[in-house]
């Protein structure tokens, strides 16, 4: 199993293009956001060339996240490729906002049933400088596991009403578990997976996420791990993400987490968009899900968890490099934040589950 980790989006995109250019049979892409920019145009040109060579080209893009890609999608279709948009925005008699808020947030690329990419990156010039985390695994047996997952999403792209009690069982391959979420209040597989890892941690938990807005159960699990069991808990988050409303809301929780012993570290160079967890240096989770209500309750997400030592070494190195560019949370500064900031937190708190 050949594995590479990309935390630089420029290198990540070049690697994808190189693999697509060498594709012989199929290119399958499931992505939340692809823009009609230079990055999207380059991807389109490369895919069109593969269509001309008779390679199977299929894309499943989120209709909201990739709404700018419509014109480029027409060009791909013209040359024999198939581009589908997941759940176009519609007006319903009731719950219009909630139904339209259920987006396909997954990031998955499968090439020749031999190479699979998964992680946190979208394909846009907008996120060119962000710090992300993506794994490229070259192994035919492992990669074949992902095609049925893609096919299922591909067939569901027009479904607007998802059963809120539906639960997709994890796909197990050797020491790997592929956890998938569909919008649900009752079954939140990714959230429950995170809680299980936190509750069973013995020595160390490192979480890296751009949007930290978890519910009470995860906050309690993190605080109990640090305060009651003496587990080292590190939370790596961007000092300023690209979603200011989440930054404002998360602030409300930081003081209590800090007092319980959770180490809060703010990444400063740019937006930290990576999504991963490493527990006891023995189990990792990498994928598309954020630590927030929106990912857990409303979005289609995918996380890959495992114990592969080569992957763990790559992730541990990535996390050390992230932490080297972080500054610690300052409780005194947080406690003395202004009345307007506190009022804004209070005002937004009732709608926190929609962000």
mmCIF file of C-alpha atoms in Angstrom:
data_model
loop_
_atom_site.group_PDB
_atom_site.id
_atom_site.type_symbol
_atom_site.label_atom_id
_atom_site.label_comp_id
_atom_site.label_asym_id
_atom_site.label_seq_id
_atom_site.Cartn_x
_atom_site.Cartn_y
_atom_site.Cartn_z
ATOM 1 C CA UNK A 1 0.000 0.000 0.000
ATOM 2 C CA UNK A 2 1.633 3.233 -1.188
ATOM 3 C CA UNK A 3 0.515 6.260 0.818
ATOM 4 C CA UNK A 4 1.170 9.978 0.484
ATOM 5 C CA UNK A 5 -0.122 12.856 2.602
ATOM 6 C CA UNK A 6 -0.805 16.288 1.126
ATOM 7 C CA UNK A 7 -1.303 19.332 3.344
ATOM 8 C CA UNK A 8 -0.407 21.784 0.586
ATOM 9 C CA UNK A 9 -3.299 22.287 -1.829
ATOM 10 C CA UNK A 10 -1.071 23.192 -4.763
ATOM 11 C CA UNK A 11 0.788 19.871 -4.517
ATOM 12 C CA UNK A 12 -2.488 18.056 -3.902
ATOM 13 C CA UNK A 13 -4.070 19.441 -7.072
ATOM 14 C CA UNK A 14 -0.993 18.732 -9.200
ATOM 15 C CA UNK A 15 -0.949 15.143 -7.952
ATOM 16 C CA UNK A 16 -4.630 14.700 -8.869
ATOM 17 C CA UNK A 17 -4.050 16.083 -12.361
ATOM 18 C CA UNK A 18 -1.035 13.840 -12.887
ATOM 19 C CA UNK A 19 -2.991 10.743 -11.861
ATOM 20 C CA UNK A 20 -5.947 11.712 -14.057
ATOM 21 C CA UNK A 21 -3.640 12.273 -17.030
ATOM 22 C CA UNK A 22 -2.364 8.706 -16.607
ATOM 23 C CA UNK A 23 -5.816 7.179 -16.057
ATOM 24 C CA UNK A 24 -6.635 4.253 -18.361
ATOM 25 C CA UNK A 25 -10.156 3.231 -17.360
ATOM 26 C CA UNK A 26 -12.051 5.533 -14.989
ATOM 27 C CA UNK A 27 -12.038 8.800 -13.075
ATOM 28 C CA UNK A 28 -14.697 9.182 -10.364
ATOM 29 C CA UNK A 29 -14.917 12.422 -8.367
ATOM 30 C CA UNK A 30 -17.276 13.216 -5.494
ATOM 31 C CA UNK A 31 -16.655 16.737 -4.259
ATOM 32 C CA UNK A 32 -18.419 19.470 -2.321
ATOM 33 C CA UNK A 33 -16.867 22.462 -4.029
ATOM 34 C CA UNK A 34 -15.327 22.931 -7.477
ATOM 35 C CA UNK A 35 -15.194 26.492 -8.807
ATOM 36 C CA UNK A 36 -15.327 27.967 -12.281
ATOM 37 C CA UNK A 37 -11.832 29.427 -11.908
ATOM 38 C CA UNK A 38 -8.386 28.592 -13.277
ATOM 39 C CA UNK A 39 -8.262 25.470 -11.104
ATOM 40 C CA UNK A 40 -11.676 24.310 -12.288
ATOM 41 C CA UNK A 41 -10.808 25.079 -15.905
ATOM 42 C CA UNK A 42 -7.595 23.060 -15.705
ATOM 43 C CA UNK A 43 -9.483 20.120 -14.196
ATOM 44 C CA UNK A 44 -12.114 20.393 -16.936
ATOM 45 C CA UNK A 45 -9.536 20.410 -19.727
ATOM 46 C CA UNK A 46 -7.818 17.352 -18.268
ATOM 47 C CA UNK A 47 -11.099 15.456 -17.898
ATOM 48 C CA UNK A 48 -12.212 16.327 -21.434
ATOM 49 C CA UNK A 49 -8.976 14.891 -22.786
ATOM 50 C CA UNK A 50 -9.649 11.648 -20.904
ATOM 51 C CA UNK A 51 -13.191 11.570 -22.319
ATOM 52 C CA UNK A 52 -11.729 11.771 -25.800
ATOM 53 C CA UNK A 53 -9.532 8.771 -24.944
ATOM 54 C CA UNK A 54 -12.574 6.717 -23.953
ATOM 55 C CA UNK A 55 -11.946 6.858 -20.208
ATOM 56 C CA UNK A 56 -15.048 6.726 -17.988
ATOM 57 C CA UNK A 57 -15.405 10.187 -16.395
ATOM 58 C CA UNK A 58 -18.059 10.801 -13.744
ATOM 59 C CA UNK A 59 -18.415 13.671 -11.299
ATOM 60 C CA UNK A 60 -20.845 14.127 -8.430
ATOM 61 C CA UNK A 61 -20.713 17.712 -7.194
ATOM 62 C CA UNK A 62 -22.812 19.447 -4.582
ATOM 63 C CA UNK A 63 -25.292 21.753 -6.296
ATOM 64 C CA UNK A 64 -24.741 24.557 -3.774
ATOM 65 C CA UNK A 65 -21.015 24.232 -3.165
ATOM 66 C CA UNK A 66 -20.228 23.824 -6.891
ATOM 67 C CA UNK A 67 -22.923 26.064 -8.324
ATOM 68 C CA UNK A 68 -20.248 28.021 -10.228
ATOM 69 C CA UNK A 69 -19.226 24.904 -12.160
ATOM 70 C CA UNK A 70 -22.364 24.589 -14.333
ATOM 71 C CA UNK A 71 -20.815 26.008 -17.514
ATOM 72 C CA UNK A 72 -17.730 23.780 -17.258
ATOM 73 C CA UNK A 73 -19.952 20.766 -16.537
ATOM 74 C CA UNK A 74 -21.688 21.309 -19.893
ATOM 75 C CA UNK A 75 -18.325 21.074 -21.656
ATOM 76 C CA UNK A 76 -17.499 17.778 -19.937
ATOM 77 C CA UNK A 77 -20.917 16.337 -20.822
ATOM 78 C CA UNK A 78 -20.492 17.435 -24.438
ATOM 79 C CA UNK A 79 -17.446 15.174 -24.706
ATOM 80 C CA UNK A 80 -19.072 12.138 -23.105
ATOM 81 C CA UNK A 81 -18.443 12.668 -19.410
ATOM 82 C CA UNK A 82 -21.244 12.625 -16.851
ATOM 83 C CA UNK A 83 -21.592 15.400 -14.279
ATOM 84 C CA UNK A 84 -24.354 15.259 -11.689
ATOM 85 C CA UNK A 85 -25.234 17.915 -9.150
ATOM 86 C CA UNK A 86 -26.388 16.741 -5.753
ATOM 87 C CA UNK A 87 -29.673 18.232 -4.494
ATOM 88 C CA UNK A 88 -30.261 21.482 -6.307
ATOM 89 C CA UNK A 89 -31.718 24.266 -4.189
ATOM 90 C CA UNK A 90 -35.543 24.116 -4.158
ATOM 91 C CA UNK A 91 -38.394 25.803 -2.352
ATOM 92 C CA UNK A 92 -40.537 23.456 -0.242
ATOM 93 C CA UNK A 93 -43.833 24.069 1.513
ATOM 94 C CA UNK A 94 -42.149 23.494 4.887
ATOM 95 C CA UNK A 95 -38.574 23.308 6.174
ATOM 96 C CA UNK A 96 -37.089 24.910 3.062
ATOM 97 C CA UNK A 97 -33.942 26.031 4.867
ATOM 98 C CA UNK A 98 -33.296 22.739 6.666
ATOM 99 C CA UNK A 99 -33.828 20.603 3.576
ATOM 100 C CA UNK A 100 -31.553 22.794 1.474
ATOM 101 C CA UNK A 101 -28.967 22.765 4.279
ATOM 102 C CA UNK A 102 -28.400 19.019 3.774
ATOM 103 C CA UNK A 103 -25.392 19.122 1.480
ATOM 104 C CA UNK A 104 -22.991 16.494 0.132
ATOM 105 C CA UNK A 105 -19.789 17.581 1.850
ATOM 106 C CA UNK A 106 -17.730 14.500 0.935
ATOM 107 C CA UNK A 107 -14.362 14.588 -0.824
ATOM 108 C CA UNK A 108 -13.508 11.390 -2.672
ATOM 109 C CA UNK A 109 -11.550 10.716 -5.862
ATOM 110 C CA UNK A 110 -11.121 7.233 -7.343
ATOM 111 C CA UNK A 111 -8.869 6.612 -10.344
ATOM 112 C CA UNK A 112 -8.778 3.294 -12.239
ATOM 113 C CA UNK A 113 -10.041 1.499 -9.100
ATOM 114 C CA UNK A 114 -6.387 1.645 -8.076
ATOM 115 C CA UNK A 115 -5.846 5.066 -6.515
ATOM 116 C CA UNK A 116 -8.082 6.787 -3.976
ATOM 117 C CA UNK A 117 -7.858 10.289 -2.527
ATOM 118 C CA UNK A 118 -9.803 11.320 0.557
ATOM 119 C CA UNK A 119 -9.523 14.137 3.058
ATOM 120 C CA UNK A 120 -10.513 17.765 3.485
ATOM 121 C CA UNK A 121 -9.686 19.683 0.292
ATOM 122 C CA UNK A 122 -12.037 21.121 -2.278
ATOM 123 C CA UNK A 123 -10.827 21.876 -5.804
ATOM 124 C CA UNK A 124 -10.676 25.661 -5.935
ATOM 125 C CA UNK A 125 -8.161 28.449 -6.289
ATOM 126 C CA UNK A 126 -9.937 30.071 -3.343
ATOM 127 C CA UNK A 127 -8.438 27.539 -0.935
ATOM 128 C CA UNK A 128 -5.019 27.447 -2.599
ATOM 129 C CA UNK A 129 -3.111 28.667 0.487
ATOM 130 C CA UNK A 130 -5.096 26.792 3.140
ATOM 131 C CA UNK A 131 -3.595 24.023 5.225
ATOM 132 C CA UNK A 132 -5.533 20.834 4.514
ATOM 133 C CA UNK A 133 -4.993 17.109 4.964
ATOM 134 C CA UNK A 134 -5.491 14.600 2.164
ATOM 135 C CA UNK A 135 -4.326 11.025 1.778
ATOM 136 C CA UNK A 136 -3.503 9.360 -1.527
ATOM 137 C CA UNK A 137 -3.502 5.574 -1.309
ATOM 138 C CA UNK A 138 -2.476 3.360 -4.196
ATOM 139 C CA UNK A 139 -3.732 -0.163 -3.663
ATOM 140 C CA UNK A 140 -6.247 -1.894 -5.926
ATOM 141 C CA UNK A 141 -7.812 -4.068 -3.216
ATOM 142 C CA UNK A 142 -8.280 -1.146 -0.808
ATOM 143 C CA UNK A 143 -9.467 1.281 -3.502
ATOM 144 C CA UNK A 144 -12.122 -1.128 -4.803
ATOM 145 C CA UNK A 145 -13.895 -0.772 -1.441
ATOM 146 C CA UNK A 146 -14.699 2.848 -2.290
ATOM 147 C CA UNK A 147 -16.428 2.350 -5.650
ATOM 148 C CA UNK A 148 -19.732 1.052 -4.135
ATOM 149 C CA UNK A 149 -19.677 4.047 -1.784
ATOM 150 C CA UNK A 150 -19.363 6.409 -4.737
ATOM 151 C CA UNK A 151 -22.011 4.520 -6.733
ATOM 152 C CA UNK A 152 -24.505 4.818 -3.864
ATOM 153 C CA UNK A 153 -24.088 8.585 -3.646
ATOM 154 C CA UNK A 154 -24.212 8.851 -7.416
ATOM 155 C CA UNK A 155 -27.608 7.158 -7.555
ATOM 156 C CA UNK A 156 -29.017 9.240 -4.679
ATOM 157 C CA UNK A 157 -28.106 12.601 -6.169
ATOM 158 C CA UNK A 158 -31.716 13.609 -6.918
ATOM 159 C CA UNK A 159 -33.263 12.461 -3.634
ATOM 160 C CA UNK A 160 -34.579 15.399 -1.641
ATOM 161 C CA UNK A 161 -36.173 13.555 1.265
ATOM 162 C CA UNK A 162 -33.718 11.403 3.199
ATOM 163 C CA UNK A 163 -35.091 9.129 5.913
ATOM 164 C CA UNK A 164 -34.031 10.809 9.189
ATOM 165 C CA UNK A 165 -33.724 7.379 10.809
ATOM 166 C CA UNK A 166 -31.463 5.946 8.133
ATOM 167 C CA UNK A 167 -28.095 4.715 9.308
ATOM 168 C CA UNK A 168 -25.326 3.460 7.047
ATOM 169 C CA UNK A 169 -23.209 0.787 8.690
ATOM 170 C CA UNK A 170 -19.436 1.312 8.592
ATOM 171 C CA UNK A 171 -17.556 -0.414 5.792
ATOM 172 C CA UNK A 172 -14.761 -2.515 7.265
ATOM 173 C CA UNK A 173 -11.581 -3.404 5.386
ATOM 174 C CA UNK A 174 -8.891 -5.055 7.524
ATOM 175 C CA UNK A 175 -7.987 -2.434 10.176
ATOM 176 C CA UNK A 176 -9.818 0.367 8.339
ATOM 177 C CA UNK A 177 -13.348 1.558 9.040
ATOM 178 C CA UNK A 178 -15.140 3.862 6.597
ATOM 179 C CA UNK A 179 -17.792 5.817 8.500
ATOM 180 C CA UNK A 180 -20.501 7.575 6.504
ATOM 181 C CA UNK A 181 -23.102 10.072 7.659
ATOM 182 C CA UNK A 182 -26.415 10.987 6.120
ATOM 183 C CA UNK A 183 -28.533 13.839 7.535
ATOM 184 C CA UNK A 184 -30.045 12.581 10.777
ATOM 185 C CA UNK A 185 -30.893 13.814 14.247
ATOM 186 C CA UNK A 186 -31.055 10.319 15.717
ATOM 187 C CA UNK A 187 -28.138 8.586 14.000
ATOM 188 C CA UNK A 188 -24.960 10.635 13.837
ATOM 189 C CA UNK A 189 -22.391 8.008 12.986
ATOM 190 C CA UNK A 190 -19.370 10.290 12.689
ATOM 191 C CA UNK A 191 -20.126 12.092 15.948
ATOM 192 C CA UNK A 192 -20.609 8.773 17.751
ATOM 193 C CA UNK A 193 -17.342 7.494 16.279
ATOM 194 C CA UNK A 194 -15.517 10.551 17.625
ATOM 195 C CA UNK A 195 -17.082 10.147 21.066
ATOM 196 C CA UNK A 196 -16.073 6.480 21.166
ATOM 197 C CA UNK A 197 -12.452 7.339 20.361
ATOM 198 C CA UNK A 198 -12.374 10.137 22.941
ATOM 199 C CA UNK A 199 -13.905 8.016 25.693
ATOM 200 C CA UNK A 200 -11.440 5.179 25.082
ATOM 201 C CA UNK A 201 -8.299 7.302 24.789
ATOM 202 C CA UNK A 202 -5.561 6.388 27.261
ATOM 203 C CA UNK A 203 -2.876 9.033 26.866
ATOM 204 C CA UNK A 204 -3.381 11.592 24.071
ATOM 205 C CA UNK A 205 -6.051 13.047 21.793
ATOM 206 C CA UNK A 206 -5.157 15.487 19.006
ATOM 207 C CA UNK A 207 -7.992 17.037 17.019
ATOM 208 C CA UNK A 208 -7.515 19.269 13.994
ATOM 209 C CA UNK A 209 -10.592 21.021 12.615
ATOM 210 C CA UNK A 210 -11.457 24.330 10.950
ATOM 211 C CA UNK A 211 -14.920 24.697 12.470
ATOM 212 C CA UNK A 212 -15.257 23.708 16.114
ATOM 213 C CA UNK A 213 -18.859 23.900 17.244
ATOM 214 C CA UNK A 214 -19.685 20.545 18.856
ATOM 215 C CA UNK A 215 -22.626 19.558 21.012
ATOM 216 C CA UNK A 216 -22.578 18.907 24.739
ATOM 217 C CA UNK A 217 -21.734 15.193 24.440
ATOM 218 C CA UNK A 218 -18.440 15.789 22.640
ATOM 219 C CA UNK A 219 -17.507 18.719 24.872
ATOM 220 C CA UNK A 220 -18.185 16.615 27.967
ATOM 221 C CA UNK A 221 -16.169 13.693 26.566
ATOM 222 C CA UNK A 222 -13.195 15.971 25.881
ATOM 223 C CA UNK A 223 -13.351 17.623 29.298
ATOM 224 C CA UNK A 224 -13.712 14.289 31.111
ATOM 225 C CA UNK A 225 -10.744 12.869 29.212
ATOM 226 C CA UNK A 226 -8.538 15.800 30.227
ATOM 227 C CA UNK A 227 -9.784 16.484 33.753
ATOM 228 C CA UNK A 228 -10.801 13.064 35.076
ATOM 229 C CA UNK A 229 -8.505 10.656 33.203
ATOM 230 C CA UNK A 230 -5.443 12.844 32.736
ATOM 231 C CA UNK A 231 -5.410 12.442 28.950
ATOM 232 C CA UNK A 232 -3.487 15.090 27.022
ATOM 233 C CA UNK A 233 -6.106 16.737 24.815
ATOM 234 C CA UNK A 234 -4.983 19.145 22.078
ATOM 235 C CA UNK A 235 -7.395 21.040 19.870
ATOM 236 C CA UNK A 236 -5.826 22.658 16.792
ATOM 237 C CA UNK A 237 -8.089 25.245 15.174
ATOM 238 C CA UNK A 238 -7.497 28.287 12.950
ATOM 239 C CA UNK A 239 -7.126 31.610 14.685
ATOM 240 C CA UNK A 240 -9.431 32.966 11.988
ATOM 241 C CA UNK A 241 -11.360 30.594 9.723
ATOM 242 C CA UNK A 242 -13.204 31.609 6.567
ATOM 243 C CA UNK A 243 -16.538 31.456 8.452
ATOM 244 C CA UNK A 244 -16.553 34.298 10.974
ATOM 245 C CA UNK A 245 -19.902 33.307 12.504
ATOM 246 C CA UNK A 246 -18.435 29.954 13.618
ATOM 247 C CA UNK A 247 -15.405 31.707 15.104
ATOM 248 C CA UNK A 248 -17.734 33.910 17.156
ATOM 249 C CA UNK A 249 -19.881 31.006 18.363
ATOM 250 C CA UNK A 250 -16.982 28.701 19.266
ATOM 251 C CA UNK A 251 -15.569 31.360 21.580
ATOM 252 C CA UNK A 252 -18.372 30.732 24.059
ATOM 253 C CA UNK A 253 -17.044 27.217 24.777
ATOM 254 C CA UNK A 254 -13.314 27.897 24.955
ATOM 255 C CA UNK A 255 -13.072 29.082 28.551
ATOM 256 C CA UNK A 256 -14.751 26.004 30.013
ATOM 257 C CA UNK A 257 -12.660 23.660 27.857
ATOM 258 C CA UNK A 258 -9.461 25.424 28.894
ATOM 259 C CA UNK A 259 -10.322 25.230 32.589
ATOM 260 C CA UNK A 260 -10.894 21.493 32.222
ATOM 261 C CA UNK A 261 -7.380 21.015 30.865
ATOM 262 C CA UNK A 262 -8.011 20.958 27.111
ATOM 263 C CA UNK A 263 -5.084 22.604 25.308
ATOM 264 C CA UNK A 264 -6.398 25.094 22.743
ATOM 265 C CA UNK A 265 -3.969 26.009 19.969
ATOM 266 C CA UNK A 266 -4.650 28.555 17.229
ATOM 267 C CA UNK A 267 -3.064 28.117 13.807
ATOM 268 C CA UNK A 268 -1.959 31.556 12.573
ATOM 269 C CA UNK A 269 -0.485 31.519 9.006
ATOM 270 C CA UNK A 270 -3.841 31.132 7.198
ATOM 271 C CA UNK A 271 -6.985 29.032 7.354
ATOM 272 C CA UNK A 272 -6.508 25.580 8.863
ATOM 273 C CA UNK A 273 -8.990 23.419 6.956
ATOM 274 C CA UNK A 274 -7.672 19.928 7.826
ATOM 275 C CA UNK A 275 -10.046 17.504 9.538
ATOM 276 C CA UNK A 276 -8.479 14.699 11.517
ATOM 277 C CA UNK A 277 -8.075 13.031 14.904
ATOM 278 C CA UNK A 278 -5.156 11.013 16.266
ATOM 279 C CA UNK A 279 -5.687 9.015 19.458
ATOM 280 C CA UNK A 280 -2.842 7.555 21.547
ATOM 281 C CA UNK A 281 -0.660 7.573 18.455
ATOM 282 C CA UNK A 282 -2.460 4.373 17.466
ATOM 283 C CA UNK A 283 -5.696 5.259 15.647
ATOM 284 C CA UNK A 284 -6.419 7.994 13.141
ATOM 285 C CA UNK A 285 -9.554 9.444 11.586
ATOM 286 C CA UNK A 286 -9.334 11.519 8.411
ATOM 287 C CA UNK A 287 -12.051 12.800 6.107
ATOM 288 C CA UNK A 288 -14.575 15.510 5.337
ATOM 289 C CA UNK A 289 -16.409 16.022 8.638
ATOM 290 C CA UNK A 290 -15.955 19.063 10.843
ATOM 291 C CA UNK A 291 -16.536 19.110 14.593
ATOM 292 C CA UNK A 292 -19.801 20.996 14.348
ATOM 293 C CA UNK A 293 -23.550 20.536 14.355
ATOM 294 C CA UNK A 294 -23.845 21.032 10.620
ATOM 295 C CA UNK A 295 -21.559 18.130 9.728
ATOM 296 C CA UNK A 296 -23.021 15.816 12.351
ATOM 297 C CA UNK A 297 -26.720 16.547 11.757
ATOM 298 C CA UNK A 298 -27.263 17.843 8.241
ATOM 299 C CA UNK A 299 -24.527 16.831 5.829
ATOM 300 C CA UNK A 300 -23.365 13.777 3.919
ATOM 301 C CA UNK A 301 -19.867 13.096 5.260
ATOM 302 C CA UNK A 302 -17.224 10.385 5.070
ATOM 303 C CA UNK A 303 -14.406 9.572 7.490
ATOM 304 C CA UNK A 304 -11.755 6.872 7.257
ATOM 305 C CA UNK A 305 -10.393 5.477 10.519
ATOM 306 C CA UNK A 306 -7.569 2.993 10.967
ATOM 307 C CA UNK A 307 -4.400 1.800 12.648
ATOM 308 C CA UNK A 308 -2.013 1.703 9.681
ATOM 309 C CA UNK A 309 1.370 2.702 11.110
ATOM 310 C CA UNK A 310 2.635 4.345 7.920
ATOM 311 C CA UNK A 311 -0.414 6.593 7.790
ATOM 312 C CA UNK A 312 -0.119 7.364 11.510
ATOM 313 C CA UNK A 313 3.512 8.454 11.040
ATOM 314 C CA UNK A 314 2.485 10.800 8.217
ATOM 315 C CA UNK A 315 -0.385 12.268 10.244
ATOM 316 C CA UNK A 316 1.755 12.669 13.379
ATOM 317 C CA UNK A 317 4.343 14.596 11.346
ATOM 318 C CA UNK A 318 1.603 16.749 9.827
ATOM 319 C CA UNK A 319 0.198 17.555 13.286
ATOM 320 C CA UNK A 320 3.625 18.449 14.690
ATOM 321 C CA UNK A 321 4.151 20.874 11.814
ATOM 322 C CA UNK A 322 0.702 22.395 12.369
ATOM 323 C CA UNK A 323 1.352 22.829 16.090
ATOM 324 C CA UNK A 324 4.688 24.524 15.360
ATOM 325 C CA UNK A 325 2.723 27.367 13.750
ATOM 326 C CA UNK A 326 0.163 27.717 16.547
ATOM 327 C CA UNK A 327 -0.194 30.102 19.463
ATOM 328 C CA UNK A 328 -1.831 29.063 22.756
ATOM 329 C CA UNK A 329 -5.242 30.183 23.976
ATOM 330 C CA UNK A 330 -4.994 32.981 26.548
ATOM 331 C CA UNK A 331 -7.674 32.638 29.176
ATOM 332 C CA UNK A 332 -7.251 36.164 30.596
ATOM 333 C CA UNK A 333 -7.722 37.698 27.153
ATOM 334 C CA UNK A 334 -10.777 35.535 26.534
ATOM 335 C CA UNK A 335 -12.287 36.385 29.918
ATOM 336 C CA UNK A 336 -11.876 40.123 29.350
ATOM 337 C CA UNK A 337 -13.444 40.136 25.874
ATOM 338 C CA UNK A 338 -15.820 43.047 25.380
ATOM 339 C CA UNK A 339 -19.520 43.260 26.142
ATOM 340 C CA UNK A 340 -20.385 43.522 22.443
ATOM 341 C CA UNK A 341 -18.553 40.270 21.720
ATOM 342 C CA UNK A 342 -20.333 38.496 24.572
ATOM 343 C CA UNK A 343 -23.691 39.875 23.466
ATOM 344 C CA UNK A 344 -23.076 38.674 19.891
ATOM 345 C CA UNK A 345 -22.237 35.193 21.202
ATOM 346 C CA UNK A 346 -25.442 35.171 23.246
ATOM 347 C CA UNK A 347 -27.508 36.465 20.339
ATOM 348 C CA UNK A 348 -26.230 33.803 17.934
ATOM 349 C CA UNK A 349 -26.223 30.902 20.377
ATOM 350 C CA UNK A 350 -29.870 29.780 19.813
ATOM 351 C CA UNK A 351 -29.173 29.198 16.094
ATOM 352 C CA UNK A 352 -25.769 27.530 16.581
ATOM 353 C CA UNK A 353 -27.023 24.222 15.166
ATOM 354 C CA UNK A 354 -27.558 25.765 11.757
ATOM 355 C CA UNK A 355 -23.911 26.806 11.229
#
